[in-house]
Tab-separated table of C-alpha atoms in Angstrom:
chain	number	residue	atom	x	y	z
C	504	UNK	CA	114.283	37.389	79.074
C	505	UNK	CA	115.094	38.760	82.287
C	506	UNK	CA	111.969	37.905	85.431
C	507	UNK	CA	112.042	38.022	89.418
C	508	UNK	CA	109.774	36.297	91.580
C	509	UNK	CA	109.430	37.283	95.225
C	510	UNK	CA	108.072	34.794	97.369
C	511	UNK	CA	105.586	36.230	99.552
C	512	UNK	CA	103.365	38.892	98.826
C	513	UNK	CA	103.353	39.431	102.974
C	514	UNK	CA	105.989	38.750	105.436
C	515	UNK	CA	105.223	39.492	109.125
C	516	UNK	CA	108.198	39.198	111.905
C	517	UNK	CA	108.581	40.339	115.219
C	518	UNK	CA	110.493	42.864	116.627
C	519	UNK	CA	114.394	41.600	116.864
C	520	UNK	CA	113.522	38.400	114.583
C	521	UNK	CA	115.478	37.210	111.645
C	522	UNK	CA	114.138	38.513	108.244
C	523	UNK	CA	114.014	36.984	105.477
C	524	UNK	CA	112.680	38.117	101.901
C	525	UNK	CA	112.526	35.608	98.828
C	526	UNK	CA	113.913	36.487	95.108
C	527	UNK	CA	114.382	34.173	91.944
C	528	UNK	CA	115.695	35.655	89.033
C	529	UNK	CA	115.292	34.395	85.357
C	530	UNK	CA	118.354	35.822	83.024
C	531	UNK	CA	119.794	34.863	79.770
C	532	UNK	CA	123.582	36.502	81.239
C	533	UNK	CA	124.999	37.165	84.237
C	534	UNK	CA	122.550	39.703	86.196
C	535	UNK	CA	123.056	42.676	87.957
C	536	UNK	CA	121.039	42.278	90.578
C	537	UNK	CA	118.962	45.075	93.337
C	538	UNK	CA	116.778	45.141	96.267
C	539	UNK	CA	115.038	48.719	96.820
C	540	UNK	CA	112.964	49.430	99.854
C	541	UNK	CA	109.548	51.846	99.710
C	542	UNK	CA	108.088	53.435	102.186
C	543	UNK	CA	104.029	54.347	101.751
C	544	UNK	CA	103.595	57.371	99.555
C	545	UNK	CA	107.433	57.724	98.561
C	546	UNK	CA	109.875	56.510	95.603
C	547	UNK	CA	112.120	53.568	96.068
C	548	UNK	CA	115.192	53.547	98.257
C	549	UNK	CA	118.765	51.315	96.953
C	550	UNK	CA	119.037	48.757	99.927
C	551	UNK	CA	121.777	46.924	97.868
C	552	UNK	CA	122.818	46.030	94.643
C	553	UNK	CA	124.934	42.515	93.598
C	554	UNK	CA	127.009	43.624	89.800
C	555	UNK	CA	129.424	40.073	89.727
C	556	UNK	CA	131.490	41.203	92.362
C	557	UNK	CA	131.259	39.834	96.218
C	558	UNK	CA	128.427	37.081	96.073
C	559	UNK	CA	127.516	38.297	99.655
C	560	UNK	CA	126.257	41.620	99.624
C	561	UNK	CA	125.954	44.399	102.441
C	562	UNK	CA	123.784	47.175	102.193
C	563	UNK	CA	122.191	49.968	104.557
C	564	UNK	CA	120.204	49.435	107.712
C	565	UNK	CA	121.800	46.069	108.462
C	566	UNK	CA	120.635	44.074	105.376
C	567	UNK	CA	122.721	41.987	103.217
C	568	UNK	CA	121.848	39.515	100.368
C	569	UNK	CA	123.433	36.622	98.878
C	570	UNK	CA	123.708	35.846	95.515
C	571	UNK	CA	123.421	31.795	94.520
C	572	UNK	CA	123.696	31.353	90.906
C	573	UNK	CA	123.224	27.549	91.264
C	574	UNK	CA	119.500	28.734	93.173
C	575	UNK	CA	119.069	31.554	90.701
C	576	UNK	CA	118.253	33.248	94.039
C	577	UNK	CA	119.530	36.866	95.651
C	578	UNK	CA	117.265	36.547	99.246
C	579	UNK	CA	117.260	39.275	101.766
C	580	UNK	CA	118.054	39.230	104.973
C	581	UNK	CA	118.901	41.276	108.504
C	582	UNK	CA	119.585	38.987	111.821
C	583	UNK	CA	117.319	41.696	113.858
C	584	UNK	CA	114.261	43.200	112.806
C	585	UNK	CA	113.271	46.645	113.648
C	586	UNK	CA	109.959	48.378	113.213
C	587	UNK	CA	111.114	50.879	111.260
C	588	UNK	CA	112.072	48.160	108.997
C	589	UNK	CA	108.269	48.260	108.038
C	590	UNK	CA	108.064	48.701	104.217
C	591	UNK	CA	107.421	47.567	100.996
C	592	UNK	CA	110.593	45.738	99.387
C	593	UNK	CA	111.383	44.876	95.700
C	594	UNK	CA	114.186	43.048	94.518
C	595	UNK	CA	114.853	44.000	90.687
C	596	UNK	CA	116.779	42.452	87.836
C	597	UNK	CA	119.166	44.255	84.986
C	598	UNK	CA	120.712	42.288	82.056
C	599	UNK	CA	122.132	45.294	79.811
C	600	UNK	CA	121.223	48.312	79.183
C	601	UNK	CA	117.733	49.273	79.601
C	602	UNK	CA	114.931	47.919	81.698
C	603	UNK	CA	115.340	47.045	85.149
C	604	UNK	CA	112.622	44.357	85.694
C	605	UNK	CA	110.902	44.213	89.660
C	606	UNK	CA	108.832	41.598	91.162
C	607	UNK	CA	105.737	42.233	92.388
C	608	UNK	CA	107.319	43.442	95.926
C	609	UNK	CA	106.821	41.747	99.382
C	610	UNK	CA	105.156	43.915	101.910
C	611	UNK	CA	107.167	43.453	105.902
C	612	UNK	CA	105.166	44.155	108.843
C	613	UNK	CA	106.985	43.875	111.998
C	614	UNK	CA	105.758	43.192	115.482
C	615	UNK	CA	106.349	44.862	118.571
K	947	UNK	CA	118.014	61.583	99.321
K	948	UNK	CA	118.925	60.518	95.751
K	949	UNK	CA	119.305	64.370	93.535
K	950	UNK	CA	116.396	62.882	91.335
K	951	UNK	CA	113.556	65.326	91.536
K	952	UNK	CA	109.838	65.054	90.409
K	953	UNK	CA	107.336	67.301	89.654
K	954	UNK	CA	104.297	67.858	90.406
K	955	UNK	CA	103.836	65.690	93.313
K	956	UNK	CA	100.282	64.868	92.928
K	957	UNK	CA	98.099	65.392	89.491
K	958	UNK	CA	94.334	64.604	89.408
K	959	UNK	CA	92.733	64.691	85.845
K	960	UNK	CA	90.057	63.522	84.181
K	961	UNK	CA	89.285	60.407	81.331
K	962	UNK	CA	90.415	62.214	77.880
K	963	UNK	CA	92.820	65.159	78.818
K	964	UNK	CA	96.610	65.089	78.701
K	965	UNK	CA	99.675	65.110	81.092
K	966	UNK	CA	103.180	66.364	81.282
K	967	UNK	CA	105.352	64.617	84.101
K	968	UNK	CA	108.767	65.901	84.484
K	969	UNK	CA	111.871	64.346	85.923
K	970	UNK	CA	115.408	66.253	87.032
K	971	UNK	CA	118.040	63.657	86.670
K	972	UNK	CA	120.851	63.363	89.264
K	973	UNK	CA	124.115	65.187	88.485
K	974	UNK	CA	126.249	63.232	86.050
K	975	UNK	CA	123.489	60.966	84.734
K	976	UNK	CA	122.950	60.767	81.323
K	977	UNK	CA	119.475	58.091	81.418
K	978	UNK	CA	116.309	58.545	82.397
K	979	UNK	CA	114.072	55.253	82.954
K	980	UNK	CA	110.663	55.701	83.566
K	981	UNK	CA	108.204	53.308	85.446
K	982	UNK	CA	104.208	53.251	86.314
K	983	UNK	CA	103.173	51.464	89.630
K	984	UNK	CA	99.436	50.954	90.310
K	985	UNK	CA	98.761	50.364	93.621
K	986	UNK	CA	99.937	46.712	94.844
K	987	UNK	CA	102.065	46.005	92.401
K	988	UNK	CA	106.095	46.235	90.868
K	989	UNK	CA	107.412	49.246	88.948
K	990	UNK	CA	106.582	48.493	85.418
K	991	UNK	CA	108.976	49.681	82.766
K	992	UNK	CA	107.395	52.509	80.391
K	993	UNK	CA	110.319	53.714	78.592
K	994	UNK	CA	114.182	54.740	78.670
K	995	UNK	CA	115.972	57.788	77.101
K	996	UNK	CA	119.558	57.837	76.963
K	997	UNK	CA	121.455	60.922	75.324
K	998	UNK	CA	118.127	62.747	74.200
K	999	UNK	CA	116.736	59.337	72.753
K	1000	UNK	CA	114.425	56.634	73.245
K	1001	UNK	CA	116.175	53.813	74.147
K	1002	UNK	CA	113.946	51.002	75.029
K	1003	UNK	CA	110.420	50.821	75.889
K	1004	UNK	CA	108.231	48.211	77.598
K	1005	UNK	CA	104.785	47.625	76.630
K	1006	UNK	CA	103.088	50.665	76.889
K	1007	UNK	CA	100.869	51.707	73.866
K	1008	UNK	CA	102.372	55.167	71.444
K	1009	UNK	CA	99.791	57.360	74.050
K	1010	UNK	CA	102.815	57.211	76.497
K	1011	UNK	CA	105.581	59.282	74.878
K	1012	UNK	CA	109.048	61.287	76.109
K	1013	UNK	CA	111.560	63.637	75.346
K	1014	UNK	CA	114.964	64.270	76.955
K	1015	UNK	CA	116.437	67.484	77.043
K	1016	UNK	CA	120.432	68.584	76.714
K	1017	UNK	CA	120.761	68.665	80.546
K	1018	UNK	CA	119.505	65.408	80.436
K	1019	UNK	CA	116.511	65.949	82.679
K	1020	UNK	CA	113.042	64.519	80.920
K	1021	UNK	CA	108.978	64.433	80.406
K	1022	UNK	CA	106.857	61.753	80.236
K	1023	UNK	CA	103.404	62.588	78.109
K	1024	UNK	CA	100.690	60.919	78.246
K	1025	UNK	CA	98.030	61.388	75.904
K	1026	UNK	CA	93.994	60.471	76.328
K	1027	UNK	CA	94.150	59.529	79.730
K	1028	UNK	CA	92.367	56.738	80.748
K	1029	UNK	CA	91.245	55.520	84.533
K	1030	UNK	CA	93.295	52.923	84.244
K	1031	UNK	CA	96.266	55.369	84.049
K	1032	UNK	CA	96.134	55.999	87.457
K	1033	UNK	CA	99.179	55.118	89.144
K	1034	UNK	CA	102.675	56.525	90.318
K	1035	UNK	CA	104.566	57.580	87.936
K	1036	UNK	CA	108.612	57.134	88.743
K	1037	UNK	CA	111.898	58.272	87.121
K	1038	UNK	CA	114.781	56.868	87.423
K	1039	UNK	CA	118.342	58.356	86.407
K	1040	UNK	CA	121.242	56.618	86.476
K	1041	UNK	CA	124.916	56.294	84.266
K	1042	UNK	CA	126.594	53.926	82.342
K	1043	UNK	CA	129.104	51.370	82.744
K	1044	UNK	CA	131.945	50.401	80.206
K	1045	UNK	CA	130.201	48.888	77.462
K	1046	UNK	CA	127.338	50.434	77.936
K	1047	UNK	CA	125.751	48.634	80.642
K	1048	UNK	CA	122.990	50.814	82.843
K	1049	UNK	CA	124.589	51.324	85.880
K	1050	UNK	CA	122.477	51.566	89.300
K	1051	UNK	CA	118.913	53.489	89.202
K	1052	UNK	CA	118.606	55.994	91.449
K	1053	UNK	CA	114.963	56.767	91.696
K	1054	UNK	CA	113.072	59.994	92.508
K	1055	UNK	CA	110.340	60.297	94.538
K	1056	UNK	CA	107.185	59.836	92.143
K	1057	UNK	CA	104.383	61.530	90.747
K	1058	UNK	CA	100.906	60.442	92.114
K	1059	UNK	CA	98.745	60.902	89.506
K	1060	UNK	CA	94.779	60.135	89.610
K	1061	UNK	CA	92.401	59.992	86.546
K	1062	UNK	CA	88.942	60.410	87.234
């Protein structure tokens, strides 16, 4: 059965500092694999998406993720943080056809 | 901006009635996911439709049905509310790959809805 874990219910950075958002994935075949970003009061946002392609993955707003099958791990980053990168972030897993399973999301604050 | 619409934005009922949540897929989609997210938590799958039928559901009691229409756009029902219903409700519409595979969601912006 397909799980993600996100390490870190809270991440807190300062402005311009490296970020850097946990995910393990648990799946039985080769995942597809998303991060989504929400901002308070809105739906979620595609930051990125790994299908067995590229194992380093760009997305919008300067983010990019890299997917380690040997770490069952697809961890966020951007080299810069900027406060509008303030947000709730979930990284989600897809085996087939149906469900798309999230962790529990990891909330970034970021310094001035 | 993702072409997945929601309505209504915001819902407050109380324990016992009913509710119809509605979802406007993106152009070109033919599924419709839906999720409930309390507050704090992940997206929790509810149920999928996928040409007008149910096509996987997560563990959500019969209270919490669907229907997909021809355009492909859908309702989630939820029957005898309860306060621990309160959440946001999200839809997600997306395609499908060769072989079937659900391609990328593309989510819409949610329904808020409170039970009191």
């Amino acid at each position: 059965a397909q799980s993600v874990t996100q390490l870190g219910s809270h991440v807190s950075v300062s402005e311009g500092a490296l970020v850097l958002l946990r995910c393990n994935y648990s799946s039985s075949v080769p995942p597809y694999l998303f991060w989504y970003v929400q901002y308070p009061n809105q739906g979620l946002q595609l930051l990125l998406k790994y299908t067995s392609a590229a194992t380093l993955v760009k997305g919008i707003n300067g983010f990019e993720a890299e997917f380690k099958k040997s770490e069952t791990s697809f961890h966020l980053t951007k080299p810069s943080a900027h406060m509008s990168d303030a947000a709730e972030y979930f990284c989600a897993v897809s085996e087939r056809s149906q469900d798309m399973r999230f962790g529990a999301g990891t909330r970034l604050t970021v310094k001035p | 901006e993702t072409g997945v619409t929601q309505s209504p934005t915001h819902l407050i009922k109380t324990r016992g009635q009913q509710v119809t949540l509605r979802c406007s897929s993106q152009s070109g989609h033919n599924t419709v996911s839906w999720y409930q997210q309390a507050l704090g938590q992940g997206p929790q799958f509810i149920f999928q439709y996928y040409r007008e039928e149910e096509n996987g559901r997560g563990n959500f009691p019969p209270r919490f049905s669907g229907l997909q229409f021809p355009n492909y756009s859908s309702e989630l029902n939820v029957n005898a509310l309860e306060l621990d219903d309160s959440a946001l409700y999200l839809c997600a519409s997306s395609g499908r790959l060769a072989g079937g595979r659900l391609d990328t969601q593309y989510f819409g912006p949610g329904t808020r809805l409170t039970v009191l």
